[in-house]
Coordinates of C-alpha atoms and ligand atoms in Angstrom, one line a residue:
M1004 CA 0.0 0.0 0.0
S1005 CA 1.3 3.4 -0.9
P1006 CA 2.2 5.5 2.1
A1007 CA 1.3 8.7 0.3
A1008 CA -1.5 8.1 -2.2
D1009 CA -3.5 5.6 -4.1
S1010 CA -2.0 4.2 -7.3
S1011 CA -5.3 3.8 -9.1
P1012 CA -6.0 5.1 -12.6
G1013 CA -7.9 8.0 -11.1
Y1014 CA -4.9 8.9 -9.0
F1015 CA -2.7 8.7 -12.1
L1016 CA -5.1 10.9 -13.9
I1017 CA -4.8 13.5 -11.1
M1018 CA -1.0 13.2 -11.1
T1019 CA -0.6 13.4 -14.8
R1020 CA -3.3 15.6 -16.0
I1021 CA -5.3 17.5 -13.4
L1022 CA -2.6 18.3 -10.9
P1023 CA 0.0 19.5 -13.3
S1024 CA -2.4 21.8 -14.9
L1025 CA -3.6 23.2 -11.7
V1026 CA -0.1 23.5 -10.5
A1027 CA 1.1 25.1 -13.7
I1028 CA -1.8 27.6 -13.5
L1029 CA -1.0 28.4 -9.9
L1030 CA 2.7 28.9 -10.6
T1031 CA 1.9 31.1 -13.5
A1032 CA -0.4 33.1 -11.3
L1033 CA 2.0 33.3 -8.5
G1034 CA 5.0 34.1 -10.7
G1035 CA 7.1 31.3 -9.1
P1036 CA 7.4 29.1 -6.0
L1037 CA 6.1 30.5 -2.7
A1038 CA 8.5 31.2 0.0
G1039 CA 9.0 32.9 3.3
A1040 CA 7.1 33.2 6.5
Q1041 CA 3.9 34.9 7.5
T1042 CA 3.6 38.7 7.3
L1043 CA 0.6 39.4 9.5
P1044 CA 1.0 41.4 11.6
S1045 CA 4.4 42.3 10.2
A1046 CA 6.0 43.1 13.6
E1047 CA 5.0 39.8 15.1
S1048 CA 7.6 38.1 17.3
P1049 CA 8.4 34.4 16.8
E1050 CA 6.8 33.8 20.2
D1051 CA 3.6 35.6 19.3
R1052 CA 3.5 33.7 16.0
A1053 CA 4.0 30.4 17.8
A1054 CA 1.1 31.3 20.2
R1055 CA -1.1 32.3 17.3
L1056 CA -0.5 29.1 15.5
A1057 CA -0.4 26.9 18.6
W1058 CA -3.9 25.4 18.2
W1059 CA -3.4 24.7 14.5
R1060 CA 0.0 23.0 15.1
E1061 CA -1.6 20.8 17.8
A1062 CA -4.6 20.0 15.6
R1063 CA -3.0 18.1 12.8
F1064 CA -6.3 17.0 11.2
G1065 CA -9.1 19.1 9.7
L1066 CA -12.1 18.8 7.4
F1067 CA -12.3 20.6 4.0
I1068 CA -15.8 21.0 2.6
H1069 CA -16.4 21.9 -1.1
W1070 CA -20.1 22.7 -1.4
G1071 CA -21.9 24.8 -3.9
V1072 CA -24.1 24.9 -7.0
Y1073 CA -21.7 22.7 -8.9
A1074 CA -23.1 19.8 -6.8
V1075 CA -26.3 20.0 -8.9
P1076 CA -24.8 19.0 -12.3
A1077 CA -22.4 16.8 -10.2
G1078 CA -19.9 16.3 -13.0
C1079 CA -22.3 16.0 -15.9
Y1080 CA -23.6 18.6 -18.4
E1081 CA -26.0 18.1 -21.3
G1082 CA -25.8 14.3 -20.7
R1083 CA -22.0 14.2 -21.0
P1084 CA -19.6 13.7 -18.1
I1085 CA -17.2 16.7 -17.9
D1086 CA -13.6 16.0 -17.4
W1087 CA -11.9 17.6 -14.4
T1088 CA -12.9 18.0 -10.8
A1089 CA -16.7 18.7 -10.4
E1090 CA -16.5 22.2 -9.0
W1091 CA -14.9 23.3 -12.2
I1092 CA -17.8 22.2 -14.4
M1093 CA -19.0 25.7 -15.3
R1094 CA -15.5 26.7 -16.6
R1095 CA -14.7 23.4 -18.2
A1096 CA -18.0 23.1 -20.1
K1097 CA -18.2 26.9 -20.6
I1098 CA -21.7 26.8 -19.3
P1099 CA -23.5 30.2 -19.9
V1100 CA -24.0 32.1 -16.7
A1101 CA -27.8 32.2 -17.0
T1102 CA -27.9 28.4 -17.6
Y1103 CA -25.6 27.7 -14.7
Q1104 CA -27.7 29.9 -12.4
T1105 CA -30.8 27.8 -13.1
F1106 CA -29.0 24.9 -11.3
A1107 CA -29.3 26.9 -8.1
Q1108 CA -33.0 26.1 -8.1
D1109 CA -32.1 22.5 -7.4
F1110 CA -29.5 23.5 -4.8
T1111 CA -32.1 22.8 -2.0
A1112 CA -29.9 21.9 1.0
E1113 CA -33.0 20.2 2.2
N1114 CA -31.1 17.5 4.1
Y1115 CA -28.4 19.9 5.3
D1116 CA -27.6 19.1 8.9
P1117 CA -24.7 21.3 10.1
E1118 CA -24.9 19.8 13.5
A1119 CA -24.3 16.4 12.0
W1120 CA -21.5 17.6 9.8
A1121 CA -19.7 19.1 12.8
A1122 CA -20.4 16.0 14.8
L1123 CA -18.9 13.9 12.0
A1124 CA -15.7 16.0 12.0
V1125 CA -15.4 15.5 15.7
E1126 CA -16.1 11.8 15.4
A1127 CA -13.3 11.6 12.8
G1128 CA -10.9 13.1 15.3
M1129 CA -10.7 16.4 13.4
K1130 CA -10.0 19.6 15.2
Y1131 CA -11.1 22.2 12.6
M1132 CA -13.0 22.6 9.4
V1133 CA -12.7 24.9 6.3
V1134 CA -15.7 25.4 4.1
T1135 CA -16.0 27.0 0.7
S1136 CA -17.8 30.3 1.4
K1137 CA -17.5 31.1 -2.3
H1138 CA -15.8 29.0 -4.9
H1139 CA -14.8 30.0 -8.5
D1140 CA -18.4 29.9 -9.7
G1141 CA -18.9 33.0 -7.6
F1142 CA -21.8 31.5 -5.6
A1143 CA -21.7 32.7 -2.0
L1144 CA -23.0 30.3 0.6
F1145 CA -23.7 33.2 2.9
D1146 CA -26.0 36.2 3.0
S1147 CA -24.0 38.8 1.0
K1148 CA -24.9 42.3 0.3
A1149 CA -22.1 42.5 -2.3
S1150 CA -23.7 40.1 -4.8
N1151 CA -27.1 38.5 -4.9
W1152 CA -25.6 35.4 -6.5
N1153 CA -25.8 33.8 -3.0
A1154 CA -27.6 31.0 -1.3
V1155 CA -30.2 33.2 0.3
Q1156 CA -31.3 35.2 -2.7
S1157 CA -30.6 32.9 -5.6
S1158 CA -30.9 29.3 -4.5
A1159 CA -33.7 27.0 -3.4
A1160 CA -31.9 26.7 -0.1
R1161 CA -33.1 30.3 0.7
R1162 CA -30.9 30.7 3.7
D1163 CA -27.4 31.4 4.9
L1164 CA -25.6 28.1 5.0
I1165 CA -22.4 29.2 6.6
A1166 CA -23.8 30.7 9.8
P1167 CA -25.3 27.5 11.3
L1168 CA -22.2 25.5 10.4
A1169 CA -19.9 28.0 12.2
A1170 CA -22.2 27.8 15.2
A1171 CA -22.3 24.0 15.1
A1172 CA -18.6 23.7 14.8
R1173 CA -17.8 26.1 17.6
K1174 CA -20.3 24.4 19.9
R1175 CA -18.3 21.3 19.6
G1176 CA -14.9 22.9 20.1
L1177 CA -13.9 22.8 16.4
R1178 CA -12.0 25.8 15.0
F1179 CA -13.8 27.3 12.0
G1180 CA -12.2 28.3 8.7
L1181 CA -13.5 29.8 5.5
Y1182 CA -12.3 29.1 2.0
Y1183 CA -12.7 32.1 -0.4
S1184 CA -11.9 32.4 -4.1
Q1185 CA -10.8 36.0 -4.1
A1186 CA -9.8 36.4 -7.7
Q1187 CA -11.6 33.8 -9.8
D1188 CA -15.3 34.4 -10.2
W1189 CA -17.1 33.1 -13.3
T1190 CA -20.4 34.8 -12.6
N1191 CA -19.9 38.3 -11.2
P1192 CA -18.6 40.6 -13.9
G1193 CA -14.8 41.2 -14.0
G1194 CA -13.9 38.2 -11.9
A1195 CA -10.8 36.3 -13.2
K1196 CA -11.6 33.5 -15.6
W1197 CA -8.4 31.7 -15.6
E1198 CA -6.5 30.9 -18.8
E1199 CA -8.6 32.9 -21.3
P1200 CA -6.5 35.2 -23.4
D1201 CA -8.6 38.0 -21.8
L1202 CA -8.6 36.8 -18.3
T1203 CA -11.6 38.8 -17.3
G1204 CA -13.6 38.2 -20.5
G1205 CA -14.7 34.6 -20.1
W1206 CA -17.1 32.8 -22.4
D1207 CA -20.3 34.8 -21.7
E1208 CA -20.9 38.5 -22.4
S1209 CA -22.3 38.9 -18.9
Q1210 CA -19.0 38.0 -17.4
R1211 CA -17.2 41.0 -18.9
G1212 CA -15.8 43.6 -16.6
R1213 CA -12.7 45.1 -15.1
F1214 CA -10.9 43.0 -12.5
D1215 CA -10.3 45.9 -10.2
D1216 CA -14.0 46.8 -10.3
Y1217 CA -14.8 43.2 -9.4
L1218 CA -12.4 43.4 -6.5
S1219 CA -13.9 46.6 -5.1
A1220 CA -17.5 45.6 -5.8
V1221 CA -17.6 42.0 -4.8
S1222 CA -14.4 40.4 -3.5
L1223 CA -13.2 43.0 -0.9
P1224 CA -16.7 43.6 0.5
Q1225 CA -17.4 39.9 0.8
V1226 CA -14.1 39.3 2.6
R1227 CA -15.1 42.0 5.0
E1228 CA -18.5 40.5 5.4
L1229 CA -17.0 37.1 6.1
L1230 CA -14.5 38.3 8.6
T1231 CA -17.0 40.4 10.4
K1232 CA -19.9 38.0 10.5
F1233 CA -18.1 34.7 11.2
Q1234 CA -14.8 35.7 12.8
P1235 CA -13.1 32.7 11.1
D1236 CA -10.0 31.1 12.7
I1237 CA -8.6 30.4 9.2
F1238 CA -8.9 32.3 6.0
W1239 CA -8.2 30.0 3.1
W1240 CA -7.5 32.0 -0.1
D1241 CA -7.4 30.2 -3.5
T1242 CA -6.1 30.6 -7.1
P1243 CA -4.6 34.1 -7.1
T1244 CA -5.0 34.8 -10.8
L1245 CA -4.2 38.4 -11.6
M1246 CA -3.3 39.2 -7.9
T1247 CA -0.5 41.7 -7.9
P1248 CA 1.2 42.9 -4.7
E1249 CA -0.9 46.1 -5.0
R1250 CA -4.1 44.2 -5.2
A1251 CA -3.1 41.8 -2.4
A1252 CA -2.4 44.8 -0.3
L1253 CA -6.1 45.8 -0.5
F1254 CA -7.0 42.5 1.3
T1255 CA -4.3 42.1 4.0
P1256 CA -5.5 45.1 6.2
L1257 CA -9.0 43.5 6.4
L1258 CA -7.5 40.5 8.2
A1259 CA -7.1 42.8 11.2
L1260 CA -10.9 42.4 11.6
R1261 CA -10.1 39.0 13.0
P1262 CA -7.2 39.1 15.5
G1263 CA -5.3 35.8 15.6
I1264 CA -6.5 34.6 12.2
I1265 CA -4.4 32.1 10.3
T1266 CA -4.1 32.5 6.5
N1267 CA -2.7 30.3 3.8
D1268 CA -0.2 31.1 1.0
R1269 CA -2.7 31.6 -1.9
L1270 CA -3.6 35.3 -1.6
G1271 CA -1.1 36.1 -4.3
G1272 CA 1.0 39.2 -4.7
D1273 CA 3.9 37.6 -2.9
V1274 CA 2.0 37.5 0.4
P1275 CA 3.4 34.3 2.0
G1276 CA 0.6 33.8 4.6
D1277 CA 1.1 31.4 7.5
L1278 CA 0.7 28.0 5.8
K1279 CA 2.0 26.4 2.7
T1280 CA -0.6 24.3 1.0
P1281 CA 0.6 21.3 -1.0
E1282 CA -2.4 20.0 -2.9
Q1283 CA -3.2 16.4 -3.6
H1284 CA 0.3 15.3 -2.6
I1285 CA 2.4 15.0 0.5
P1286 CA 5.9 16.6 0.4
A1287 CA 8.6 14.0 0.2
T1288 CA 10.3 15.3 3.4
G1289 CA 9.5 17.5 6.3
L1290 CA 9.5 21.2 5.6
D1291 CA 10.9 24.0 7.7
Y1292 CA 7.6 26.0 7.8
D1293 CA 4.0 25.3 8.7
W1294 CA 2.2 23.3 6.0
E1295 CA -1.1 21.6 5.4
A1296 CA -1.7 19.0 2.7
C1297 CA -5.2 19.2 1.3
M1298 CA -6.5 16.1 -0.4
T1299 CA -9.6 14.6 -1.8
M1300 CA -11.1 11.2 -0.8
N1301 CA -11.9 10.4 -4.4
D1302 CA -10.7 12.4 -7.3
T1303 CA -12.9 15.5 -7.0
W1304 CA -13.4 18.3 -4.5
G1305 CA -17.0 19.2 -5.3
F1306 CA -19.6 16.4 -5.5
N1307 CA -19.4 14.2 -8.6
R1308 CA -21.9 11.5 -8.7
S1309 CA -19.9 9.1 -10.9
D1310 CA -16.6 9.5 -9.1
L1311 CA -16.4 6.3 -7.1
N1312 CA -12.6 6.2 -7.0
W1313 CA -12.5 6.3 -3.2
K1314 CA -9.2 6.0 -1.3
S1315 CA -9.3 3.3 1.3
T1316 CA -9.4 4.1 5.0
T1317 CA -6.0 2.5 5.3
T1318 CA -4.6 4.9 2.7
L1319 CA -6.2 7.9 4.3
L1320 CA -4.8 6.9 7.8
R1321 CA -1.4 6.3 6.3
N1322 CA -1.5 9.7 4.6
L1323 CA -2.4 11.2 8.0
A1324 CA 0.5 9.4 9.7
D1325 CA 2.8 10.3 6.8
I1326 CA 1.9 14.0 6.9
A1327 CA 2.2 14.1 10.8
S1328 CA 5.6 12.4 10.5
K1329 CA 6.8 15.3 8.3
G1330 CA 5.3 17.9 10.6
G1331 CA 2.3 18.9 8.6
N1332 CA -1.5 19.0 8.9
F1333 CA -4.0 17.0 6.8
L1334 CA -7.0 18.8 5.5
L1335 CA -9.2 16.1 4.1
N1336 CA -12.1 17.0 1.8
V1337 CA -15.8 16.0 1.5
G1338 CA -18.0 17.2 -1.3
P1339 CA -21.7 17.2 -0.2
T1340 CA -24.6 16.9 -2.6
A1341 CA -27.0 19.7 -3.6
R1342 CA -29.4 18.4 -0.9
G1343 CA -26.7 18.8 1.7
E1344 CA -25.7 15.2 2.2
I1345 CA -22.1 14.2 2.7
P1346 CA -21.6 11.1 0.5
E1347 CA -22.0 7.8 2.5
A1348 CA -18.5 6.6 1.3
S1349 CA -17.0 9.7 3.0
I1350 CA -19.0 9.3 6.1
Q1351 CA -17.9 5.7 6.4
R1352 CA -14.2 6.5 6.0
L1353 CA -14.4 9.4 8.4
R1354 CA -16.0 7.2 11.0
E1355 CA -13.3 4.5 10.5
M1356 CA -10.6 7.1 10.8
G1357 CA -12.3 8.4 14.0
R1358 CA -12.2 4.9 15.5
W1359 CA -8.5 4.7 14.8
M1360 CA -7.9 8.2 16.2
K1361 CA -9.8 7.4 19.4
V1362 CA -7.2 4.8 20.2
N1363 CA -4.1 6.3 18.5
G1364 CA -4.8 10.1 18.5
E1365 CA -2.0 10.8 20.9
S1366 CA 0.5 9.7 18.2
I1367 CA -0.9 12.4 15.9
Y1368 CA -2.1 15.5 17.9
G1369 CA 0.7 17.9 18.9
T1370 CA 3.4 15.7 17.6
S1371 CA 6.4 16.9 15.6
A1372 CA 8.3 15.4 12.6
S1373 CA 10.1 12.1 12.7
P1374 CA 13.8 12.0 13.8
F1375 CA 14.4 9.3 11.2
K1376 CA 15.1 10.1 7.6
K1377 CA 13.4 6.8 6.5
L1378 CA 12.0 3.8 8.2
P1379 CA 11.6 0.6 6.2
W1380 CA 8.2 -0.3 7.6
G1381 CA 6.4 3.0 8.1
R1382 CA 6.6 6.4 9.8
C1383 CA 7.4 8.0 13.1
T1384 CA 6.2 11.0 15.1
Q1385 CA 7.5 12.4 18.3
K1386 CA 6.7 14.4 21.4
T1387 CA 8.7 15.7 24.2
H1388 CA 6.9 16.4 27.5
D1389 CA 8.6 17.2 30.8
G1390 CA 12.0 16.3 29.3
V1391 CA 10.8 12.8 28.2
T1392 CA 10.8 12.1 24.5
T1393 CA 8.2 9.7 23.2
L1394 CA 8.5 8.2 19.7
Y1395 CA 5.3 6.9 18.1
L1396 CA 6.1 4.2 15.5
H1397 CA 3.4 4.0 12.8
V1398 CA 3.9 0.5 11.4
F1399 CA 2.4 0.1 7.9
E1400 CA 4.1 -3.2 7.1
W1401 CA 3.9 -5.4 10.1
P1402 CA 6.9 -7.9 10.3
S1403 CA 6.0 -11.5 9.7
D1404 CA 8.9 -12.8 11.9
G1405 CA 7.9 -11.1 15.1
R1406 CA 10.8 -8.7 15.1
L1407 CA 10.5 -5.0 14.3
P1408 CA 14.0 -3.5 13.7
I1409 CA 14.5 0.2 14.4
P1410 CA 17.4 1.0 12.1
G1411 CA 19.7 3.8 13.3
L1412 CA 18.1 4.4 16.7
K1413 CA 20.9 5.1 19.2
S1414 CA 18.9 6.4 22.2
E1415 CA 18.3 4.1 25.1
I1416 CA 14.7 2.9 25.3
G1417 CA 13.0 3.2 28.6
R1418 CA 9.8 1.3 27.6
A1419 CA 8.1 0.0 24.5
T1420 CA 4.4 -0.6 24.4
L1421 CA 1.6 -1.2 21.9
L1422 CA -0.4 2.0 22.0
A1423 CA -3.7 0.3 21.6
S1424 CA -3.4 -2.3 24.4
G1425 CA -0.6 -1.0 26.5
E1426 CA 1.1 -4.4 26.2
T1427 CA 4.8 -4.0 26.9
L1428 CA 7.2 -5.1 24.1
Q1429 CA 10.6 -6.6 24.7
V1430 CA 13.6 -4.6 23.4
V1431 CA 16.4 -6.7 22.0
S1432 CA 19.7 -5.9 20.2
E1433 CA 20.1 -6.9 16.6
R1434 CA 23.5 -6.4 15.1
S1435 CA 24.2 -2.7 15.8
D1436 CA 20.6 -1.8 16.1
V1437 CA 17.7 -2.4 18.4
A1438 CA 14.6 -4.3 17.5
L1439 CA 11.3 -4.9 19.2
V1440 CA 9.7 -8.3 19.8
V1441 CA 6.2 -7.9 18.5
P1442 CA 3.1 -10.2 18.1
V1443 CA 2.9 -12.0 14.9
E1444 CA -0.4 -10.4 13.9
A1445 CA -0.6 -6.7 13.3
P1446 CA -2.7 -5.2 16.1
D1447 CA -4.4 -2.8 13.7
P1448 CA -5.6 -3.4 10.2
H1449 CA -4.6 0.1 9.0
V1450 CA -1.7 1.4 11.0
S1451 CA -0.4 -0.2 14.2
V1452 CA 1.2 2.2 16.7
I1453 CA 4.1 1.5 19.1
T1454 CA 5.1 3.9 21.8
L1455 CA 8.8 4.2 22.7
L1456 CA 9.7 6.1 25.8
L1457 CA 13.3 7.2 25.4
K1458 CA 15.8 7.9 28.1
G1459 CA 17.1 11.2 26.8
P1460 CA 16.5 12.8 23.3
A1461 CA 16.1 10.9 20.1
L1462 CA 19.5 10.0 18.7
V1463 CA 19.4 8.6 15.2
E1464 CA 22.1 7.5 12.8
T1465 CA 21.2 7.4 9.1
I1466 CA 22.0 4.1 7.5
L1467 CA 22.9 4.3 3.8
P1468 CA 22.4 1.7 1.1
R1469 CA 25.5 -0.4 0.4
P1470 CA 26.4 -3.0 -2.4
D1471 CA 25.2 -6.6 -1.9
A1472 CA 27.6 -9.6 -1.9
D1473 CA 27.8 -9.5 -5.8
G1474 CA 28.6 -5.8 -5.8
N1475 CA 25.2 -4.6 -7.0
L1476 CA 23.8 -1.6 -5.4
T1477 CA 20.0 -1.1 -5.3
L1478 CA 18.6 2.3 -4.6
G1479 CA 14.9 2.1 -3.8
P1480 CA 12.1 4.7 -3.1
K1481 CA 12.3 4.3 0.7
E1482 CA 15.9 5.6 0.8
A1483 CA 15.4 8.3 -1.8
D1484 CA 15.6 12.0 -1.1
L1485 CA 12.7 13.6 -2.9
H1486 CA 13.0 17.3 -3.6
S1487 CA 10.0 19.1 -4.8
T1488 CA 9.4 22.8 -5.1
F1489 CA 5.8 23.9 -4.6
G1490 CA 3.7 22.2 -7.3
N1491 CA 6.5 20.2 -8.8
V1492 CA 5.4 16.9 -7.5
V1493 CA 7.8 14.2 -6.4
Q1494 CA 6.3 11.5 -4.3
L1495 CA 6.1 7.9 -3.4
A1496 CA 3.2 6.1 -4.9
G1497 CA 2.4 2.6 -6.0
P1498 CA 0.6 -0.6 -5.3
A1499 CA 1.2 -2.6 -2.1
H1500 CA 4.8 -3.4 -1.4
D1501 CA 5.9 -1.8 -4.6
P1502 CA 6.3 1.9 -3.9
Y1503 CA 7.7 4.0 -6.7
I1504 CA 8.4 7.6 -7.2
A1505 CA 6.1 9.7 -9.3
H1506 CA 8.0 12.5 -10.8
P1507 CA 6.1 14.8 -13.2
G1508 CA 8.6 17.4 -13.9
A1509 CA 10.2 20.7 -13.8
E1510 CA 12.6 21.6 -11.1
S1511 CA 12.1 18.8 -8.7
W1512 CA 14.6 15.9 -8.4
I1513 CA 15.3 12.6 -6.8
G1514 CA 18.6 11.7 -5.2
W1515 CA 20.3 9.0 -3.2
E1516 CA 23.2 8.8 -0.8
F1517 CA 25.0 5.5 -0.6
E1518 CA 28.2 4.0 0.6
V1519 CA 30.8 1.9 -1.3
S1520 CA 34.0 0.4 0.2
G1521 CA 36.4 1.2 -2.6
A1522 CA 37.0 2.5 -6.2
G1523 CA 35.0 1.0 -9.0
A1524 CA 32.9 1.5 -12.1
Y1525 CA 29.1 1.0 -12.4
E1526 CA 26.4 1.0 -15.0
V1527 CA 23.5 3.2 -13.9
I1528 CA 20.2 1.6 -14.7
A1529 CA 16.9 3.2 -13.7
E1530 CA 13.6 1.3 -13.9
M1531 CA 11.2 3.9 -15.3
A1532 CA 7.7 4.2 -16.8
A1533 CA 6.6 7.0 -19.0
K1534 CA 3.2 7.7 -20.6
E1535 CA 4.3 10.3 -23.1
A1536 CA 7.3 10.2 -25.5
G1537 CA 10.1 12.7 -25.2
A1538 CA 10.8 12.7 -21.4
R1539 CA 14.5 13.1 -20.9
Y1540 CA 16.4 12.8 -17.6
T1541 CA 19.9 13.5 -16.4
A1542 CA 21.7 11.3 -13.8
A1543 CA 24.1 13.5 -12.0
W1544 CA 27.1 12.0 -10.2
G1545 CA 29.5 14.6 -8.9
K1546 CA 30.5 16.5 -12.1
T1547 CA 29.5 13.6 -14.4
K1548 CA 26.1 14.1 -16.1
L1549 CA 24.5 11.2 -18.0
E1550 CA 21.4 11.8 -20.1
A1551 CA 18.8 9.3 -21.3
E1552 CA 15.4 9.4 -23.0
I1553 CA 12.7 7.5 -21.2
P1554 CA 10.9 5.1 -23.5
V1555 CA 7.1 5.1 -23.4
S1556 CA 5.9 2.0 -21.5
A1557 CA 2.6 0.2 -21.6
G1558 CA 1.2 2.0 -18.5
A1559 CA 2.0 3.8 -15.3
T1560 CA 3.2 0.7 -13.6
T1561 CA 5.0 -1.0 -16.4
F1562 CA 8.6 -0.3 -15.9
L1563 CA 11.5 -0.5 -18.4
P1564 CA 15.2 -0.6 -17.5
V1565 CA 16.8 2.6 -18.8
S1566 CA 20.6 2.6 -19.0
F1567 CA 22.2 6.0 -18.3
G1568 CA 25.7 4.7 -19.0
R1569 CA 28.8 4.3 -16.9
I1570 CA 30.1 6.1 -13.8
E1571 CA 33.5 5.8 -12.2
V1572 CA 33.8 5.9 -8.4
A1573 CA 37.3 7.1 -7.5
S1574 CA 37.3 6.0 -3.8
G1575 CA 35.3 4.3 -1.1
G1576 CA 32.9 6.4 1.2
V1577 CA 29.7 8.2 0.8
H1578 CA 28.5 9.2 -2.7
Q1579 CA 25.4 10.8 -4.2
I1580 CA 23.5 10.3 -7.4
S1581 CA 20.5 12.3 -8.5
F1582 CA 18.0 12.3 -11.3
H1583 CA 16.7 15.5 -12.8
P1584 CA 14.2 16.1 -15.6
V1585 CA 15.6 17.9 -18.6
K1586 CA 13.3 20.9 -19.2
Q1587 CA 10.4 19.3 -21.0
G1588 CA 7.1 20.6 -19.6
W1589 CA 4.9 18.2 -17.7
K1590 CA 5.8 14.8 -18.8
A1591 CA 5.0 12.4 -16.0
V1592 CA 7.4 9.6 -15.3
Q1593 CA 7.5 7.0 -12.6
L1594 CA 10.8 5.7 -11.2
R1595 CA 10.7 2.5 -9.3
R1596 CA 14.4 1.9 -8.4
V1597 CA 17.9 2.5 -9.6
L1598 CA 20.5 -0.3 -9.9
L1599 CA 24.2 0.4 -9.9
R1600 CA 25.7 -2.7 -11.6
P1601 CA 29.4 -3.2 -11.2
L1602 CA 31.4 -3.1 -14.4
P1603 CA 34.9 -4.4 -15.0
Ligands
FHN293 O1 -9.3 25.3 -8.3 C1 -9.3 24.9 -7.0 C2 -10.0 23.6 -6.8 O2 -11.2 23.6 -7.3 C3 -10.0 23.3 -5.3 O3 -10.7 24.2 -4.6 C4 -8.6 23.3 -4.7 C5 -8.5 23.0 -3.3 O4 -7.2 23.3 -2.8 N1 -8.0 24.6 -5.0 C6 -7.9 25.0 -6.4 C7 -6.8 24.4 -7.1 O5 -5.6 24.7 -6.6

């Protein structure tokens, strides 16, 4: 099972088609990778910032809700399924504004039960929620004076849908966040329309208008309304098309209306916000800033009635553990129907996650990133309390021989227990490492958690791959260093027991460190899969650069050996090799492993 994501065709579709486009669009809009720390308020001390973000850092798990008129067509227009995530249907099918607005008559919210939604989030073990107050179709779920394209005035729901959810969430101790599409608006005149040549023109005469007029007539007043009425704990901007620093500067002062608010990095105009927001992927390694991975449960954010490509509860829980082990939060999405029902498949998964969180929540909440670079069987989180460090081992692949090695751990272990039952586990030495004697059966079908109380801080030595008895060196995904800039996805994916690295492009790269005992020559062979012709990669070894074209293979998981040629190792010791795409646009490749074969 993949630690990071499903390897289904749907997932491949997101990785290869949807995600790259969204990412390319975002990057274009942002003018490059996002960087830096939060700016609000600008004079904030690190201590004040830590205090402001304390609840969010403790929370680790939140609910994302994409709800709007797009739930009426639910992925289908004029009898045809429309490619892309469902909330983009108006843009993708270029539905005329007047036609799209008629869908609102079926947006009844008749079964909407905000109390039940909030209760479900609590049951899942979530600590906050973020709901779309207005998505790119411009439809506001709240009572807005700035545009009558809202739930109260223009839909069959005839009421403010945000207010009762905010109340229900807060009643249960959940923090409440609002998503708001500040630039894109496909209905109100002048809102950004994405990749049209004339970004504010769109596909319907009624959409025409000046973007700055749109900002002052709709977007800025609505942000003010939202901040004033709901006092959100999080403001979640999205898709900053056309947002210059000057335009962003019109928004940032409004945030003072909600002291202590947390914002993400998508306002645009170089405003970094508090949180980075990797979307539909989990960064390969921990990051040195606050981040939140937002992901769908199937392949869509808004409700799509024919998208049944649900991730399993096991995958979702492993994603949660993976994210926590890298110091991030998980914002997991549901897309309710037009009648206000969260799909049964989502409810079921959230409940199952909640059952796991009830038992294992302490291994997630308030934890920090793993001290291990890699673990062969899963992930690790840690917490230090009153000077005592606890490691939480999240075991994805339970050992069949009753021994769980902890490679590289040099700290003395005070006590090892199964978190679920409290059963004490024996600690034994195995070569230069420690191992735990564990039951033969995994205690949990999804992720079993073991608690290690350490005597002193976590001391970990990284163990590098070495050649086998025949001199062959295998570099697999678990030992890889995956480097991705925002949006340039590099991640582990793949079916059970066969993880591989998905690497669709641009400036990201994959590298390995390894150790050899002496000088020698090797042939570099990478096992790769490519869907499109023309992807070229460089293998970099010190100053040596070897280039190869990746042949098209029969599918995302059909790997072909690609020889990059010969490298010479001058001496024993630690060496690095890395693989970089040659600038080529978005051409997805998968890399399963690299073999260094000794040559005479
Ligand atoms: O275009 C949106 C998309 O519909 C969805 O809301 C996601 C959630 O992060 N954000 C945008 C794409 O980055």
